[in-house]
Amino acid sequence: MAADRRSSWLKGVLDLLVLSCLKDGESYGYEISKALAEAGLGRIKGGTLYPVLNRLEEAGLVTAEFRAAERGPGRRYYRLTEQGREHLTAESGAWLEFHTAVRTTLFTGGTT
């Protein structure tokens, strides 16, 4: 049950978290997944992460570039666009307002 709940919560904020992982520079899928896991968000599988990255790219929030590797398979590197950076800023503020409302309600029962 707890894993199902966590998955539902992540669904609503995963796009924002992925954009946040790119705010300091480019990265590729495995590194993004690793950063999210290290942040305590659990393992995000490729079947979940790559559709998010594709959706963000189609929306113009990230750009992607495939690079061949000297050893092993090539990687697709993602980076924020200016539009993606603006979206991250706006949506982060909206998420924090929502988080505050949820937190307030949880700890005060809705009364202030």
XYZ file of N, CA and C in Angstrom:
336
model
N 0.817 -1.201 0.000
C 0.000 0.000 0.000
C 0.858 1.261 0.000
N 1.901 1.300 0.833
C 2.749 2.490 0.909
C 3.425 2.771 -0.431
N 3.864 1.716 -1.135
C 4.518 1.906 -2.433
C 3.532 2.473 -3.448
N 2.278 1.999 -3.414
C 1.258 2.524 -4.325
C 1.007 3.998 -4.075
N 0.944 4.367 -2.809
C 0.713 5.765 -2.434
C 1.878 6.628 -2.914
N 3.076 6.172 -2.672
C 4.277 6.909 -3.077
C 4.300 7.099 -4.589
N 3.924 6.058 -5.316
C 3.888 6.116 -6.776
C 2.886 7.166 -7.248
N 1.741 7.222 -6.610
C 0.727 8.226 -6.966
C 1.229 9.633 -6.692
N 1.873 9.820 -5.565
C 2.415 11.144 -5.226
C 3.467 11.568 -6.249
N 4.345 10.633 -6.614
C 5.408 10.944 -7.577
C 4.855 11.318 -8.942
N 3.794 10.652 -9.331
C 3.200 10.905 -10.642
C 2.879 12.382 -10.835
N 2.410 13.022 -9.785
C 2.021 14.420 -9.879
C 3.167 15.411 -9.899
N 4.360 14.959 -9.517
C 5.471 15.901 -9.392
C 6.736 15.458 -10.146
N 6.689 14.304 -10.797
C 7.892 13.775 -11.436
C 8.437 14.683 -12.532
N 7.575 15.264 -13.346
C 8.059 16.179 -14.395
C 8.880 17.308 -13.775
N 8.373 17.874 -12.715
C 9.047 18.973 -12.031
C 10.378 18.519 -11.437
N 10.398 17.322 -10.857
C 11.634 16.793 -10.271
C 12.690 16.543 -11.341
N 12.269 16.032 -12.485
C 13.214 15.782 -13.587
C 13.784 17.112 -14.080
N 12.936 18.111 -14.249
C 13.435 19.434 -14.655
C 14.432 19.967 -13.630
N 14.134 19.767 -12.373
C 15.019 20.230 -11.304
C 16.386 19.559 -11.374
N 16.407 18.297 -11.759
C 17.682 17.576 -11.892
C 18.554 18.170 -12.993
N 17.951 18.917 -13.897
C 18.688 19.499 -15.026
C 19.029 20.968 -14.830
N 18.651 21.549 -13.694
C 18.836 22.996 -13.534
C 20.299 23.417 -13.473
N 21.185 22.512 -13.067
C 22.603 22.878 -12.983
C 23.419 22.405 -14.178
N 22.756 21.821 -15.160
C 23.469 21.379 -16.350
C 22.868 20.113 -16.921
N 23.434 19.667 -18.018
C 22.882 18.517 -18.714
C 23.141 17.213 -17.966
N 22.323 16.221 -18.304
C 22.464 14.909 -17.701
C 21.782 13.894 -18.602
N 21.928 12.619 -18.283
C 21.276 11.562 -19.050
C 20.412 10.737 -18.106
N 19.561 9.911 -18.681
C 18.539 9.203 -17.932
C 19.011 8.495 -16.678
N 20.050 7.671 -16.788
C 20.508 6.911 -15.621
C 20.941 7.850 -14.499
N 21.633 8.922 -14.834
C 22.094 9.870 -13.811
C 20.910 10.594 -13.161
N 19.899 10.913 -13.939
C 18.703 11.555 -13.387
C 18.017 10.590 -12.420
N 17.860 9.351 -12.843
C 17.238 8.337 -11.997
C 18.027 8.145 -10.704
N 19.335 8.117 -10.823
C 20.209 7.958 -9.652
C 20.059 9.152 -8.702
N 20.013 10.354 -9.230
C 19.861 11.559 -8.398
C 18.535 11.538 -7.645
N 17.481 11.108 -8.315
C 16.172 11.032 -7.663
C 16.169 9.981 -6.557
N 16.811 8.849 -6.819
C 16.905 7.794 -5.798
C 17.711 8.282 -4.600
N 18.818 8.964 -4.863
C 19.660 9.480 -3.779
C 18.946 10.552 -2.961
N 17.976 11.211 -3.573
C 17.194 12.228 -2.866
C 16.122 11.593 -1.977
N 15.999 10.264 -2.062
C 15.030 9.565 -1.225
C 13.692 9.310 -1.894
N 13.642 9.466 -3.206
C 12.385 9.309 -3.931
C 12.174 7.905 -4.476
N 13.091 7.012 -4.198
C 12.968 5.645 -4.682
C 13.520 5.503 -6.082
N 13.528 4.270 -6.538
C 14.059 3.958 -7.868
C 13.016 4.288 -8.927
N 13.379 5.143 -9.857
C 12.497 5.490 -10.972
C 12.969 4.668 -12.171
N 12.149 3.757 -12.609
C 12.522 2.874 -13.714
C 12.475 3.611 -15.042
N 13.242 3.087 -15.999
C 13.295 3.680 -17.330
C 11.942 3.780 -17.997
N 11.077 2.798 -17.759
C 9.746 2.802 -18.342
C 8.882 3.944 -17.833
N 9.292 4.529 -16.720
C 8.608 5.704 -16.170
C 9.351 6.974 -16.564
N 10.672 6.949 -16.452
C 11.480 8.147 -16.669
C 11.529 8.592 -18.132
N 11.758 7.668 -19.055
C 11.948 8.084 -20.443
C 10.693 8.679 -21.081
N 9.498 8.186 -20.773
C 8.313 8.894 -21.279
C 8.211 10.325 -20.741
N 8.631 10.536 -19.499
C 8.632 11.893 -18.932
C 9.609 12.763 -19.721
N 10.814 12.265 -19.949
C 11.814 13.032 -20.699
C 11.328 13.327 -22.113
N 10.693 12.355 -22.756
C 10.156 12.577 -24.105
C 9.059 13.639 -24.092
N 8.184 13.578 -23.104
C 7.106 14.565 -22.985
C 7.671 15.968 -22.764
N 8.695 16.066 -21.908
C 9.325 17.367 -21.643
C 10.008 17.914 -22.897
N 10.598 17.016 -23.670
C 11.239 17.432 -24.919
C 10.185 17.911 -25.924
N 9.102 17.167 -26.065
C 8.029 17.557 -26.990
C 7.409 18.893 -26.602
N 7.389 19.186 -25.302
C 6.828 20.448 -24.815
C 7.811 21.607 -24.954
N 9.032 21.317 -25.386
C 10.031 22.369 -25.550
C 10.705 22.781 -24.249
N 10.564 21.973 -23.202
C 11.155 22.317 -21.904
C 12.578 21.795 -21.758
N 12.918 20.767 -22.524
C 14.286 20.258 -22.566
C 14.662 19.985 -24.017
N 15.943 19.987 -24.270
C 16.457 19.528 -25.557
C 17.298 18.299 -25.280
N 17.458 17.477 -26.292
C 18.222 16.243 -26.125
C 19.202 16.092 -27.267
N 20.318 15.460 -26.944
C 21.352 15.218 -27.946
C 21.954 13.844 -27.680
N 21.987 13.010 -28.706
C 22.600 11.691 -28.579
C 24.096 11.820 -28.809
N 24.864 11.189 -27.943
C 26.324 11.194 -28.085
C 26.840 9.768 -28.028
N 27.640 9.427 -29.008
C 28.282 8.120 -29.018
C 29.331 8.088 -27.909
N 29.541 6.911 -27.355
C 30.535 6.750 -26.292
C 31.720 5.970 -26.843
N 32.909 6.215 -26.274
C 34.085 5.460 -26.694
C 33.934 3.995 -26.325
N 33.374 3.763 -25.136
C 33.104 2.398 -24.680
C 31.635 2.297 -24.318
N 31.022 1.216 -24.678
C 29.624 1.005 -24.315
C 28.685 1.780 -25.212
N 27.418 1.714 -24.857
C 26.409 2.383 -25.693
C 26.457 3.897 -25.554
N 25.971 4.582 -26.556
C 25.873 6.035 -26.495
C 24.784 6.445 -25.514
N 24.749 7.718 -25.236
C 23.761 8.247 -24.286
C 23.064 9.456 -24.877
N 21.841 9.636 -24.454
C 21.055 10.805 -24.832
C 21.132 11.782 -23.665
N 21.737 12.932 -23.902
C 21.899 13.958 -22.878
C 20.780 14.986 -23.000
N 20.243 15.364 -21.858
C 19.136 16.319 -21.791
C 19.590 17.586 -21.098
N 19.056 18.736 -21.561
C 19.329 20.001 -20.886
C 18.098 20.880 -20.950
N 17.963 21.729 -19.946
C 16.826 22.645 -19.893
C 16.924 23.685 -21.001
N 15.791 24.032 -21.566
C 15.715 25.185 -22.459
C 15.383 26.392 -21.583
N 15.409 27.561 -22.151
C 15.018 28.751 -21.391
C 13.558 28.621 -20.948
N 12.728 28.120 -21.837
C 11.322 27.892 -21.495
C 11.211 26.880 -20.344
N 12.054 25.858 -20.364
C 12.059 24.865 -19.297
C 12.469 25.466 -17.965
N 13.439 26.361 -18.010
C 13.901 27.032 -16.788
C 12.790 27.916 -16.207
N 12.092 28.637 -17.084
C 10.977 29.481 -16.635
C 9.849 28.621 -16.062
N 9.561 27.515 -16.722
C 8.521 26.594 -16.267
C 8.888 26.018 -14.900
N 10.142 25.634 -14.734
C 10.617 25.093 -13.460
C 10.423 26.110 -12.340
N 10.773 27.343 -12.585
C 10.622 28.393 -11.574
C 9.160 28.592 -11.203
N 8.300 28.720 -12.205
C 6.871 28.963 -11.953
C 6.221 27.774 -11.251
N 6.481 26.581 -11.749
C 5.838 25.393 -11.189
C 6.401 25.032 -9.812
N 7.662 25.361 -9.561
C 8.232 25.129 -8.228
C 7.502 25.979 -7.203
N 7.240 27.222 -7.551
C 6.496 28.098 -6.650
C 5.092 27.580 -6.395
N 4.423 27.123 -7.448
C 3.071 26.583 -7.303
C 3.092 25.316 -6.448
N 4.088 24.459 -6.669
C 4.192 23.229 -5.880
C 4.435 23.555 -4.406
N 5.290 24.517 -4.123
C 5.568 24.866 -2.726
C 4.327 25.429 -2.039
N 3.522 26.206 -2.761
C 2.256 26.697 -2.196
C 1.329 25.531 -1.877
N 1.242 24.584 -2.787
C 0.398 23.408 -2.587
C 0.910 22.582 -1.401
N 2.222 22.384 -1.347
C 2.833 21.640 -0.243
C 2.518 22.298 1.095
N 2.605 23.610 1.142
C 2.300 24.340 2.371
C 0.843 24.134 2.776
N -0.064 24.178 1.819
C -1.481 23.966 2.116
C -1.723 22.549 2.637
N -1.092 21.558 2.014
C -1.242 20.173 2.474
C -0.669 20.022 3.871
N 0.515 20.533 4.081
C 1.184 20.431 5.388
C 0.352 21.107 6.482
N -0.147 22.304 6.176
C -0.978 23.013 7.130
C -2.220 22.219 7.490
N -2.868 21.670 6.484
C -4.069 20.884 6.708
C -3.769 19.622 7.520
N -2.681 18.964 7.216
C -2.314 17.745 7.944
C -2.049 18.020 9.427
N -1.396 19.122 9.699
C -0.987 19.375 11.086
C -1.970 20.219 11.900
N -2.905 20.875 11.211
C -3.864 21.676 11.970
C -5.296 21.190 11.774
N -5.461 20.194 10.912
C -6.812 19.727 10.630
C -7.624 20.705 9.810
N -6.951 21.633 9.166
C -7.642 22.598 8.306
C -7.998 23.891 9.008
N -7.715 23.963 10.310
C -7.991 25.202 11.029
C -6.688 25.931 11.297
N -6.723 27.199 11.199
C -5.509 27.983 11.447
C -5.662 28.860 12.668
